[in-house]
Short mmCIF file of the N, C-alpha and C atoms (twelve columns), coordinates in Angstrom:
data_MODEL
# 
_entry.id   MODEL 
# 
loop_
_atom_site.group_PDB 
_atom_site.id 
_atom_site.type_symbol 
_atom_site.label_atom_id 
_atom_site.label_alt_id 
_atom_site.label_comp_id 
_atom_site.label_asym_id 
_atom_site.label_seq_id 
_atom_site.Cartn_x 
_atom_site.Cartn_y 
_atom_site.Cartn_z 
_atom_site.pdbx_PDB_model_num 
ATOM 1   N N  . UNK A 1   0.849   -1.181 0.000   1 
ATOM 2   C CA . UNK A 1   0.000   0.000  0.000   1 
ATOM 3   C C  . UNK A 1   0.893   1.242  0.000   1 
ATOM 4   N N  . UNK A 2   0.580   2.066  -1.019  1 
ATOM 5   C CA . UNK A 2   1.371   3.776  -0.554  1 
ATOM 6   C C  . UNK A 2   1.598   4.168  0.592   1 
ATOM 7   N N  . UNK A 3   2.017   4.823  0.807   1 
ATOM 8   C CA . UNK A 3   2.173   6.060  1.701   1 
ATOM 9   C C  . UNK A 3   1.801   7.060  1.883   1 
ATOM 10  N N  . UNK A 4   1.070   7.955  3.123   1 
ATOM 11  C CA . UNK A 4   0.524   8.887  2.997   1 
ATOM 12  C C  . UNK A 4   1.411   9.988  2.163   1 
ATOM 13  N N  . UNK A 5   2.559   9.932  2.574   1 
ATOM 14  C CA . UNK A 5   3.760   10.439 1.989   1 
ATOM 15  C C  . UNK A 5   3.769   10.949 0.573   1 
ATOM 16  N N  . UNK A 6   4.110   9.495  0.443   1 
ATOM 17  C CA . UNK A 6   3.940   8.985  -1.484  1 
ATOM 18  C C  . UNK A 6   3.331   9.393  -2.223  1 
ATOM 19  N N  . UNK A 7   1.712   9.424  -1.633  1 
ATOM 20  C CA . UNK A 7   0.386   10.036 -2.474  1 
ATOM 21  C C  . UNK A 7   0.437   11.102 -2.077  1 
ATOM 22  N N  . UNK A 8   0.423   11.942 -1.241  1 
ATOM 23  C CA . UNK A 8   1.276   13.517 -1.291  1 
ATOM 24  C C  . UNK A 8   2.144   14.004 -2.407  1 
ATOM 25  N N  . UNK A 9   3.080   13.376 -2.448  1 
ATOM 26  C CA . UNK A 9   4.218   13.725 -3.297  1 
ATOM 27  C C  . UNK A 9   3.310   13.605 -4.523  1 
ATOM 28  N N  . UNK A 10  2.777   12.519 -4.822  1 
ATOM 29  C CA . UNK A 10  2.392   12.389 -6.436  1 
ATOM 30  C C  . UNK A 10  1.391   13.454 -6.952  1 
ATOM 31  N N  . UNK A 11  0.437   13.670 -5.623  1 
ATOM 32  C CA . UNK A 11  -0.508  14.726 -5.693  1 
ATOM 33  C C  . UNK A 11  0.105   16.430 -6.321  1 
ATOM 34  N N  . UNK A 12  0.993   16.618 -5.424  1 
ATOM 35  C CA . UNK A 12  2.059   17.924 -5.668  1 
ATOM 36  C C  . UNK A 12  2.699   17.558 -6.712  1 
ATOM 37  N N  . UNK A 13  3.339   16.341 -7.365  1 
ATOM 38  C CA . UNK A 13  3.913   16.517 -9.098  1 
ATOM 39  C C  . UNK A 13  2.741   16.619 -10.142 1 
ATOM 40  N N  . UNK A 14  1.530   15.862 -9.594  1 
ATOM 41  C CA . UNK A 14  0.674   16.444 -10.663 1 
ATOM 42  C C  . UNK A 14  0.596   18.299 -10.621 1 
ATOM 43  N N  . UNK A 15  0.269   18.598 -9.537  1 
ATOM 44  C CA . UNK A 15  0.137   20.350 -9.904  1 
ATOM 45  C C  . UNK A 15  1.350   20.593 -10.575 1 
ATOM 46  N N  . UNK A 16  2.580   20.221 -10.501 1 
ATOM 47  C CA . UNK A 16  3.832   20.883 -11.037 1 
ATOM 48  C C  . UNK A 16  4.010   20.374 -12.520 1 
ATOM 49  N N  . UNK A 17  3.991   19.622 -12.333 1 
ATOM 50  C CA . UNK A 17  3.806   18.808 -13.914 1 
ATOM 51  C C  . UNK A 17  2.907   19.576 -14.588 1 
ATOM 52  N N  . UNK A 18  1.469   19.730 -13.901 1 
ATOM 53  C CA . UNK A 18  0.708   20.393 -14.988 1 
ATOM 54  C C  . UNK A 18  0.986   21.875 -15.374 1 
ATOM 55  N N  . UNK A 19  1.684   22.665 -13.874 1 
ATOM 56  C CA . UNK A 19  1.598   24.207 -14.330 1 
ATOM 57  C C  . UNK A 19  3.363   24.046 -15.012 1 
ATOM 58  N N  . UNK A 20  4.211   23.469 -15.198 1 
ATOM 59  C CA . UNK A 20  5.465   23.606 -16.187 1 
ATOM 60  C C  . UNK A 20  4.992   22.874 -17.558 1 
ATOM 61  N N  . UNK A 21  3.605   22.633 -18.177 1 
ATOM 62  C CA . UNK A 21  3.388   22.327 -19.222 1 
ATOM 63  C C  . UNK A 21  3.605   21.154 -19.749 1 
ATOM 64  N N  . UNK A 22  3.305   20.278 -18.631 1 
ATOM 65  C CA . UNK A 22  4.571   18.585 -19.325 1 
ATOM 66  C C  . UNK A 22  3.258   17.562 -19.102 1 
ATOM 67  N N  . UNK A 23  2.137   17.706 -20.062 1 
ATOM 68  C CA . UNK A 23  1.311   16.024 -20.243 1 
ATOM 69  C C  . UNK A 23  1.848   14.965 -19.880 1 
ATOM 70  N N  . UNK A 24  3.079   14.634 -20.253 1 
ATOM 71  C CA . UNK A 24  3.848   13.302 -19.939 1 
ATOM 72  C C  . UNK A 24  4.023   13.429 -18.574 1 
ATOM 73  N N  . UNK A 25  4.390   14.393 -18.093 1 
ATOM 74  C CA . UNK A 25  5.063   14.254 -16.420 1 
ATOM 75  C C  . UNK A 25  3.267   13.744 -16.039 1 
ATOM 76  N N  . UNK A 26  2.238   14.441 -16.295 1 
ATOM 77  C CA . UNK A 26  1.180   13.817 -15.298 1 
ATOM 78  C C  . UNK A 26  0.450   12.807 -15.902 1 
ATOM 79  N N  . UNK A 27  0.513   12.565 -17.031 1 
ATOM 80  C CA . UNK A 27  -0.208  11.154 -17.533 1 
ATOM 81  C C  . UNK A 27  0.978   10.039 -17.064 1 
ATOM 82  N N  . UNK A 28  1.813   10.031 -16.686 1 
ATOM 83  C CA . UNK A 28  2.836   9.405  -15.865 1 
ATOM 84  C C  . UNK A 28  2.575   9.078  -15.087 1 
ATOM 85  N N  . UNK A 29  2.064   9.745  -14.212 1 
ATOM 86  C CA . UNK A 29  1.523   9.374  -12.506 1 
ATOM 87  C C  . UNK A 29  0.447   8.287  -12.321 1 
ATOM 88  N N  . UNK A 30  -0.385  8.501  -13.865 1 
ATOM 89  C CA . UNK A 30  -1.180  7.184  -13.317 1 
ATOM 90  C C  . UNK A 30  -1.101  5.898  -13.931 1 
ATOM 91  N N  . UNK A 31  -1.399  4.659  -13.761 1 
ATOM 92  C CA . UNK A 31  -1.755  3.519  -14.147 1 
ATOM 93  C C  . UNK A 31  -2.368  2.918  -15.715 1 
ATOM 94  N N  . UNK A 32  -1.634  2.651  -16.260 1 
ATOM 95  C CA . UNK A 32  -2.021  2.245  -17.738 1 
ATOM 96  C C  . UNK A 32  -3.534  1.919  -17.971 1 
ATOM 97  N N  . UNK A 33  -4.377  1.271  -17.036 1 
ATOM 98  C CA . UNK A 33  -5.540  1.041  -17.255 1 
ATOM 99  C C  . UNK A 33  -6.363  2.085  -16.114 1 
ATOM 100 N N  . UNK A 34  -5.591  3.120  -16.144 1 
ATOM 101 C CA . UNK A 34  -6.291  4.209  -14.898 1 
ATOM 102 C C  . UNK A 34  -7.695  4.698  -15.496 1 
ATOM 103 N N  . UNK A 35  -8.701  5.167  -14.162 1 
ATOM 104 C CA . UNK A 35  -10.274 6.161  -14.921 1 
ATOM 105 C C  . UNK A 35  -9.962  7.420  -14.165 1 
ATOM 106 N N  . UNK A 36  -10.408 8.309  -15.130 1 
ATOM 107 C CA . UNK A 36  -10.577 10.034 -14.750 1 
ATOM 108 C C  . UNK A 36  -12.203 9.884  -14.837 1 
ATOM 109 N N  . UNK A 37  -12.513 10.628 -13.883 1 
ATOM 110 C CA . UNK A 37  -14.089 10.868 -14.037 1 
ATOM 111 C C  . UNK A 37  -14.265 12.659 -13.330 1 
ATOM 112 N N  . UNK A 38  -13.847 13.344 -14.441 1 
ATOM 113 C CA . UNK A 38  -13.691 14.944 -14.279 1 
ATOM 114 C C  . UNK A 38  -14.301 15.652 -15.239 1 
ATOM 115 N N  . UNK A 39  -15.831 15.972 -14.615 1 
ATOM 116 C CA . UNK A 39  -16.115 15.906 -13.336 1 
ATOM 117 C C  . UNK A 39  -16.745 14.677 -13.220 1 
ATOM 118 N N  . UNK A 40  -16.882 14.591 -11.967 1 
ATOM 119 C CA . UNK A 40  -17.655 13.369 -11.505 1 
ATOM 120 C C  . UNK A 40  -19.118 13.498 -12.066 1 
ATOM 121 N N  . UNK A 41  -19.650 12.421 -12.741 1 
ATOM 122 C CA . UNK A 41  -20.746 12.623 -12.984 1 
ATOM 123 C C  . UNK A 41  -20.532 12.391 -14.772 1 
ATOM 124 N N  . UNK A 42  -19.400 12.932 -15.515 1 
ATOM 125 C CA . UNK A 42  -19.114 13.097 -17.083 1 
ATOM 126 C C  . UNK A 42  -18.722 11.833 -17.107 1 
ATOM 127 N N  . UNK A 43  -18.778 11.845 -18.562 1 
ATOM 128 C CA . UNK A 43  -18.245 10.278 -19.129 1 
ATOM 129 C C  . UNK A 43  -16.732 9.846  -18.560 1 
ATOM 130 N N  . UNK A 44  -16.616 9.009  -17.980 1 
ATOM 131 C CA . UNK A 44  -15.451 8.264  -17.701 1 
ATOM 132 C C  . UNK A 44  -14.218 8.654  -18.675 1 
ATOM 133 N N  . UNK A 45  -12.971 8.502  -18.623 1 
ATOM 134 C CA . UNK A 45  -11.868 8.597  -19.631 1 
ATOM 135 C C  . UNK A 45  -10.833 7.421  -18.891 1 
ATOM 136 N N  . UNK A 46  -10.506 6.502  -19.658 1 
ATOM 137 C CA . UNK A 46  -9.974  5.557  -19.101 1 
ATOM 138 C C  . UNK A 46  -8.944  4.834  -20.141 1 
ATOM 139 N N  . UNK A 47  -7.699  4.727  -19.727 1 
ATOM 140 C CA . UNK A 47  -6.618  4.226  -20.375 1 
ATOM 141 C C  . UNK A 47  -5.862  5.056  -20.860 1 
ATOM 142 N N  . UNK A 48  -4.422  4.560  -20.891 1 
ATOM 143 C CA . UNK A 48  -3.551  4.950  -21.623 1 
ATOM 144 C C  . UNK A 48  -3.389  6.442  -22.103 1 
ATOM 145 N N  . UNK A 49  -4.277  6.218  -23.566 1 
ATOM 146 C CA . UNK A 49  -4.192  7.071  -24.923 1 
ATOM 147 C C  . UNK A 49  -5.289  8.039  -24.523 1 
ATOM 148 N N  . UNK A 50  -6.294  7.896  -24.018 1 
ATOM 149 C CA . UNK A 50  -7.118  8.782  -23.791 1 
ATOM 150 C C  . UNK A 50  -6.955  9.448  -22.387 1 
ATOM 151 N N  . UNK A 51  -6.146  9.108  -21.349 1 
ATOM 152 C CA . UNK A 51  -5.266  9.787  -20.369 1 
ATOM 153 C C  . UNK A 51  -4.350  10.649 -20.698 1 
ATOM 154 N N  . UNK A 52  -3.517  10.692 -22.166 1 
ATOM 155 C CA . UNK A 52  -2.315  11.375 -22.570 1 
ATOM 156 C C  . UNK A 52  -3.784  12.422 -23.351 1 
ATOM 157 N N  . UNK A 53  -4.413  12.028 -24.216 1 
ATOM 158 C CA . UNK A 53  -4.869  13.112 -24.791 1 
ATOM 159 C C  . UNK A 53  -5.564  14.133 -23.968 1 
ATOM 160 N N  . UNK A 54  -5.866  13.474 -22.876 1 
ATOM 161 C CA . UNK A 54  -6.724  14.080 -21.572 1 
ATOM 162 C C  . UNK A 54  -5.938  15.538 -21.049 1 
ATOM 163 N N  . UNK A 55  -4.941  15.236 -21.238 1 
ATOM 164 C CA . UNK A 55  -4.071  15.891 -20.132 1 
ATOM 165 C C  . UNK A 55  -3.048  16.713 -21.983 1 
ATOM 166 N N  . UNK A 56  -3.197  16.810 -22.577 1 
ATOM 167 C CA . UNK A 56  -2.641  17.007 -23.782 1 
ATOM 168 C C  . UNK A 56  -2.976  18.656 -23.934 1 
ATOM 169 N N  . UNK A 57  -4.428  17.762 -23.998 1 
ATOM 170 C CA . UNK A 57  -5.917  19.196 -24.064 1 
ATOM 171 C C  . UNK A 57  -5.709  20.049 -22.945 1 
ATOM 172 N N  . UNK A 58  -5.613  19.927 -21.912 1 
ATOM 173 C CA . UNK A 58  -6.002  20.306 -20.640 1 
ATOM 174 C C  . UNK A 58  -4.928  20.917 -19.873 1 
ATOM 175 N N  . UNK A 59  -3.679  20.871 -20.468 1 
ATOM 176 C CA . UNK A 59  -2.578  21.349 -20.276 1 
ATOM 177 C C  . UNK A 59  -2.444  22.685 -21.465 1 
ATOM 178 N N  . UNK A 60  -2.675  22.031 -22.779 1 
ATOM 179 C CA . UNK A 60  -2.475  22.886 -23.832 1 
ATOM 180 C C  . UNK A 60  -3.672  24.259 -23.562 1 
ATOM 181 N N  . UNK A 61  -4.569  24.225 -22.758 1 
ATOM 182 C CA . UNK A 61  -5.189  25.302 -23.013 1 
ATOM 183 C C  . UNK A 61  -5.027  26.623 -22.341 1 
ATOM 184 N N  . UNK A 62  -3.638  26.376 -21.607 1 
ATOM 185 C CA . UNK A 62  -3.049  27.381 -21.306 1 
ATOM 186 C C  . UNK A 62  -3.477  27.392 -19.248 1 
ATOM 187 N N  . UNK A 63  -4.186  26.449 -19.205 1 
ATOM 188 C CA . UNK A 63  -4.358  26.412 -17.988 1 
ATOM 189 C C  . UNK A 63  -3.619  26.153 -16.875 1 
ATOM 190 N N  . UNK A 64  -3.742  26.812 -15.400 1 
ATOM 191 C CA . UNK A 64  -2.787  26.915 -14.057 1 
ATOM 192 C C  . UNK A 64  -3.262  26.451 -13.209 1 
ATOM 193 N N  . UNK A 65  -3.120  25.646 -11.936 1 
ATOM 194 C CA . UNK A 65  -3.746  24.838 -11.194 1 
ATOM 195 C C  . UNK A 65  -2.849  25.677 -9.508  1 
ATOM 196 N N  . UNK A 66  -3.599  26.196 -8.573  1 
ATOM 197 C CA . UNK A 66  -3.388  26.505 -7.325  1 
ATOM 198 C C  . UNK A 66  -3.913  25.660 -6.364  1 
ATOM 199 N N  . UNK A 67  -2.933  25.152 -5.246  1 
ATOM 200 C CA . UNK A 67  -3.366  24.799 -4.488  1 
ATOM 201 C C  . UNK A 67  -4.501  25.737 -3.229  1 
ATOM 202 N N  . UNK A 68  -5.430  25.115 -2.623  1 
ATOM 203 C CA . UNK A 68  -6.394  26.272 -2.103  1 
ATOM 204 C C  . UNK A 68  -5.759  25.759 -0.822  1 
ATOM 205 N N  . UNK A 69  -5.520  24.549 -0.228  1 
ATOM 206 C CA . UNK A 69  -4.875  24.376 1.312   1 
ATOM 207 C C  . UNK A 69  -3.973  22.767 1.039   1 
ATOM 208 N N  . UNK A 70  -3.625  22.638 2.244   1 
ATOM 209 C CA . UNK A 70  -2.562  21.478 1.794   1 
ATOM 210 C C  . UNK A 70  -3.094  20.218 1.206   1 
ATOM 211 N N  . UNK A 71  -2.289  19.473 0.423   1 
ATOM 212 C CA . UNK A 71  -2.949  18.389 0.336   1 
ATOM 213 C C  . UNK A 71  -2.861  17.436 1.201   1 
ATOM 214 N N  . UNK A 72  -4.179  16.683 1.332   1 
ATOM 215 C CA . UNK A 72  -4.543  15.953 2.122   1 
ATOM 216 C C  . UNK A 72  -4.625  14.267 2.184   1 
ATOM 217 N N  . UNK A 73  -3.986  13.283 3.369   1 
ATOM 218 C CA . UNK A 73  -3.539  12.367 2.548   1 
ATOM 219 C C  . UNK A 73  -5.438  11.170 3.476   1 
ATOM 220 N N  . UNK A 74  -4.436  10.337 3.475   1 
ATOM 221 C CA . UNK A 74  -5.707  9.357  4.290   1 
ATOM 222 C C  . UNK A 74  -4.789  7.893  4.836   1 
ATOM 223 N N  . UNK A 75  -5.808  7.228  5.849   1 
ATOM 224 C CA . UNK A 75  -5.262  6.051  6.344   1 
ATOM 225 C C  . UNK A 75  -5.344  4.973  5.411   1 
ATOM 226 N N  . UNK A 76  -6.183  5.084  3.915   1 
ATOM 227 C CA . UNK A 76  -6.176  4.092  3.275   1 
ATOM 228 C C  . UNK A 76  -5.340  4.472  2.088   1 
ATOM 229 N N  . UNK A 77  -5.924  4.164  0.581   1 
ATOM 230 C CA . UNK A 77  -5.244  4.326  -0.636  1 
ATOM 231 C C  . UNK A 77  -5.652  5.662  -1.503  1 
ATOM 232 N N  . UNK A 78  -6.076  6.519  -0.599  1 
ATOM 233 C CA . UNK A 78  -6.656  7.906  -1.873  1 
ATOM 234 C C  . UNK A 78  -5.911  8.968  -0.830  1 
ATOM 235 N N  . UNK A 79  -6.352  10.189 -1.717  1 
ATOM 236 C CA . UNK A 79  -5.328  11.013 -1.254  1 
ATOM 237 C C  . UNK A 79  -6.188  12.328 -1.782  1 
ATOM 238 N N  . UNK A 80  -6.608  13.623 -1.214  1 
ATOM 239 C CA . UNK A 80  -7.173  14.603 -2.147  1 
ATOM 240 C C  . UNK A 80  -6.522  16.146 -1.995  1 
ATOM 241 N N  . UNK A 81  -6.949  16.968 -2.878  1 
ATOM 242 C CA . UNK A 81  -6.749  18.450 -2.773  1 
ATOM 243 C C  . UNK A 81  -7.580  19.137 -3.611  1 
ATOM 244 N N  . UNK A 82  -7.516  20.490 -3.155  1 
ATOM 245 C CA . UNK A 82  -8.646  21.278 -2.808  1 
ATOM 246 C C  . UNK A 82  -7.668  22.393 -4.048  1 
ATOM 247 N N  . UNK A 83  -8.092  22.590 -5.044  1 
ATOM 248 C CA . UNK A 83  -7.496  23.551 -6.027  1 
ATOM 249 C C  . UNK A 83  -8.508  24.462 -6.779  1 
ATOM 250 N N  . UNK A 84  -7.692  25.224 -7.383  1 
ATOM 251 C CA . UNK A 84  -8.450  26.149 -8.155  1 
ATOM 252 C C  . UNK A 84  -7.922  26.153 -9.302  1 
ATOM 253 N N  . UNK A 85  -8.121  26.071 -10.509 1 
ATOM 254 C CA . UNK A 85  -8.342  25.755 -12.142 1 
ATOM 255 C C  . UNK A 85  -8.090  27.272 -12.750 1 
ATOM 256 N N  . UNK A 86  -7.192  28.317 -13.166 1 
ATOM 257 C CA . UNK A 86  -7.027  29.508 -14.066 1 
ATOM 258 C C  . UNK A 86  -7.061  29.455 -15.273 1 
ATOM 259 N N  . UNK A 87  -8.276  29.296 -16.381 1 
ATOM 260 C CA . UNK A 87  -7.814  29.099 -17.613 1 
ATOM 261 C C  . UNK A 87  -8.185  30.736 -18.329 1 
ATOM 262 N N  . UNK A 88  -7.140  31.777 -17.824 1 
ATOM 263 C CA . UNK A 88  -7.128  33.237 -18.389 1 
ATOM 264 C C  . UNK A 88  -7.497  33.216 -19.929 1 
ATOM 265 N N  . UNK A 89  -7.132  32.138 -21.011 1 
ATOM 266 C CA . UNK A 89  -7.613  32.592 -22.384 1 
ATOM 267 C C  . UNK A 89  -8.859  32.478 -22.513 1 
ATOM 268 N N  . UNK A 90  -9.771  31.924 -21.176 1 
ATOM 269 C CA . UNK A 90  -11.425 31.393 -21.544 1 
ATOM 270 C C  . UNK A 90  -11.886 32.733 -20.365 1 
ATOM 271 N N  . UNK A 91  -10.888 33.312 -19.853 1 
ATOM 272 C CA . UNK A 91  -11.405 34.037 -18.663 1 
ATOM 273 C C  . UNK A 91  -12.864 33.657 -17.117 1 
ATOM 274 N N  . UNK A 92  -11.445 31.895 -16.953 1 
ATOM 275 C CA . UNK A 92  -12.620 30.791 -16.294 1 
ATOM 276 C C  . UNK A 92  -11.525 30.653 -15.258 1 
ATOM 277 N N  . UNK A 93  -12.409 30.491 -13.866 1 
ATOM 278 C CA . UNK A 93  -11.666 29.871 -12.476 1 
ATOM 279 C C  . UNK A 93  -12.744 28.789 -11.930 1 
ATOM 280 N N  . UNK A 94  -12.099 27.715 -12.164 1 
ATOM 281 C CA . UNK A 94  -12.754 26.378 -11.476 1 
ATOM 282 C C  . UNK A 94  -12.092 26.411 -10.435 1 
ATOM 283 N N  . UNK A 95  -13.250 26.117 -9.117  1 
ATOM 284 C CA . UNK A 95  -12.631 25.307 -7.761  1 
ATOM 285 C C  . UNK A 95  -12.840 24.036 -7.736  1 
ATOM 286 N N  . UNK A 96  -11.942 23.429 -7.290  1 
ATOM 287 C CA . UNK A 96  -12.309 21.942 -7.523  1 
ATOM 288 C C  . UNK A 96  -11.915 21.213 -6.466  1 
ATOM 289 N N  . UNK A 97  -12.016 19.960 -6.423  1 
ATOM 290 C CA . UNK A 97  -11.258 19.104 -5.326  1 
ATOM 291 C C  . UNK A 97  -11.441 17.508 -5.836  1 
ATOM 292 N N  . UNK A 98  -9.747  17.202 -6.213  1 
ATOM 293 C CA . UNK A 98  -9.996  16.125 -6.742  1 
ATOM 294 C C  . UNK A 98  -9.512  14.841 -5.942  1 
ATOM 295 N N  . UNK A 99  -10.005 13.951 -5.263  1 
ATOM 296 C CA . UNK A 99  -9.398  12.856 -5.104  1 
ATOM 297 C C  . UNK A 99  -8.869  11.407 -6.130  1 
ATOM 298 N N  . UNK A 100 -8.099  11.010 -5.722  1 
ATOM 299 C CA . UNK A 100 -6.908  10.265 -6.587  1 
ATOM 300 C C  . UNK A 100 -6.909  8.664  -5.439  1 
ATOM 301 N N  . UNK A 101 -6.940  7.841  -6.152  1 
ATOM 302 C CA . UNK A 101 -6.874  6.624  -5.736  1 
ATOM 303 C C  . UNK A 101 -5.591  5.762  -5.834  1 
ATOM 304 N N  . UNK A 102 -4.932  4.659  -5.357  1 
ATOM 305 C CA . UNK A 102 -3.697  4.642  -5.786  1 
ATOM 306 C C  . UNK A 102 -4.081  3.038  -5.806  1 
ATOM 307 N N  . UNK A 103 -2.752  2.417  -6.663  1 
ATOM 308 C CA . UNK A 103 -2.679  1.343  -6.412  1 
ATOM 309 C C  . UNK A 103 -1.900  0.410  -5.300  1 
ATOM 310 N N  . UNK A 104 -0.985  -0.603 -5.541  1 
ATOM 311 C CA . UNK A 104 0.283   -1.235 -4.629  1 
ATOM 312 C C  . UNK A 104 1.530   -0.692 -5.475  1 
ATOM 313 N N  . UNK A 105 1.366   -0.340 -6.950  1 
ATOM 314 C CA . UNK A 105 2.793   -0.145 -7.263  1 
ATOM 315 C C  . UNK A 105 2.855   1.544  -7.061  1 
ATOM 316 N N  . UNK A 106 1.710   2.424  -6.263  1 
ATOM 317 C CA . UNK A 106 2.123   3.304  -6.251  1 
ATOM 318 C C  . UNK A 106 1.543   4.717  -7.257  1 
ATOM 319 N N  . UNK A 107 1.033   4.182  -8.221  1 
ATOM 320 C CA . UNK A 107 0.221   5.100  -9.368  1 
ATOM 321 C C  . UNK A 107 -0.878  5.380  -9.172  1 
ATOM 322 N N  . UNK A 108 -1.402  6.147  -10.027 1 
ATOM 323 C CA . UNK A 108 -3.114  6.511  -9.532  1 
ATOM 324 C C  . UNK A 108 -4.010  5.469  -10.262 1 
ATOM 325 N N  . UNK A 109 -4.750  4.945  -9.894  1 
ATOM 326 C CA . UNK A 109 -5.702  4.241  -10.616 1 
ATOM 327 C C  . UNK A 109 -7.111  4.770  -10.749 1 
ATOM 328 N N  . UNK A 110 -7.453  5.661  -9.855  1 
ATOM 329 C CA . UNK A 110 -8.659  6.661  -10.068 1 
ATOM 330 C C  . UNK A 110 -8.663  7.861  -10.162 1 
ATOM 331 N N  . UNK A 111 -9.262  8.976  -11.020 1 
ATOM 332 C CA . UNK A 111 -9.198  10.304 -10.256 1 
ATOM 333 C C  . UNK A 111 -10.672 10.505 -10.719 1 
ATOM 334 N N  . UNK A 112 -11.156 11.301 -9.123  1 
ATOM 335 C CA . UNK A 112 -12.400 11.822 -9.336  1 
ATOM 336 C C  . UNK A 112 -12.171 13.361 -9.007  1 
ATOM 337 N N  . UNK A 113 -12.634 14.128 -10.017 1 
ATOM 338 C CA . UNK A 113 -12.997 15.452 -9.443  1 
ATOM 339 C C  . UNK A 113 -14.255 16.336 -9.584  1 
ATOM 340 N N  . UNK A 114 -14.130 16.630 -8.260  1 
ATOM 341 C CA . UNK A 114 -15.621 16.960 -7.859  1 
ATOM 342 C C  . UNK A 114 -15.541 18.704 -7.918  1 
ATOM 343 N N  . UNK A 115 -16.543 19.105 -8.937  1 
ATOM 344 C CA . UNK A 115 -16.517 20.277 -8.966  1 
ATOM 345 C C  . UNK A 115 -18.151 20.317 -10.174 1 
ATOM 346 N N  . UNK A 116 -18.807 21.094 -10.007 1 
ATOM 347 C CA . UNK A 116 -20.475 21.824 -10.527 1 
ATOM 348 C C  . UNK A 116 -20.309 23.001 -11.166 1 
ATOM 349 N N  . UNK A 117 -21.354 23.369 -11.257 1 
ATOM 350 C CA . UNK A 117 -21.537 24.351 -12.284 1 
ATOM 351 C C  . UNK A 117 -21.390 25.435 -11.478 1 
ATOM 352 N N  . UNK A 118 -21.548 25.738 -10.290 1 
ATOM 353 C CA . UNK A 118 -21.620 26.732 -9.241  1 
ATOM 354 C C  . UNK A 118 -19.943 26.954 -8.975  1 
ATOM 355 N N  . UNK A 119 -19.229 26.099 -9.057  1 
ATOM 356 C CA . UNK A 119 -17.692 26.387 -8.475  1 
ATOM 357 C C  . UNK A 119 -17.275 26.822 -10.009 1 
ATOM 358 N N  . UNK A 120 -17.796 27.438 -11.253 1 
ATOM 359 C CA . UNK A 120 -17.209 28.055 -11.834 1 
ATOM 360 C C  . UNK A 120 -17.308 29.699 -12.000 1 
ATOM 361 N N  . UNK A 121 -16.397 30.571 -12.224 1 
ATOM 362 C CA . UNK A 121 -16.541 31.761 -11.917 1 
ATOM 363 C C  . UNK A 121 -16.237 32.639 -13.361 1 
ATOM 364 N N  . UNK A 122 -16.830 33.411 -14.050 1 
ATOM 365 C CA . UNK A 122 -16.582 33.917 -15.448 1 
ATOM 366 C C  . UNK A 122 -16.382 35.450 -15.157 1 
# 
């Protein structure tokens, strides 16, 4: 099982990964047969190729990710944080809070993020 540690750390390279522009650094973090369900509630995105394009898009649109308080770990295998989403070319701030699931080797095998129509700000 991870570490509260571990899933900390991975949590904080995804924000860094995503705000230095590197898809690969965070489609890295998770599990070849990993699911995104962002937001919770939207169609699933699961695997590989549609994890890299996930994060391709979502990086490329010029978007910045702030942490809102520390991240937070747990006694089992998930791990969450509480962020805020800057995408200045759409003139959009998502709050969000996504939890991340892990496996035994350490990768993410889930991410859910929970965020509505109300946590967006124009």
């Amino acid at each position: 099982m991870p570490t509260q540690e571990h899933m900390k750390a991975v949590l904080q390279a995804y924000i860094d990964g995503f705000n230095a522009g590197d898809p690969a650094a965070v489609s890295g973090l998770f599990a070849d047969d990993a699911v995104i369900e962002d937001p919770v509630g939207q169609p699933q995105i699961q695997g590989r190729a549609a994890i890299d394009e996930f994060y391709v898009n979502a990086i490329g649109s010029g978007a910045k990710l702030s942490l809102d308080v520390p991240i937070r770990g747990s006694h089992g295998t998930s791990a969450a944080m509480a962020f805020t989403v800057d995408v200045p070319a759409m003139g959009l701030r998502i709050r969000a809070i996504d939890v991340m699931t892990f496996g035994e080797d350490g990768k993410v095998t889930r991410m859910e993020a929970f965020w509505g129509p109300d946590d967006i700000e124009q």
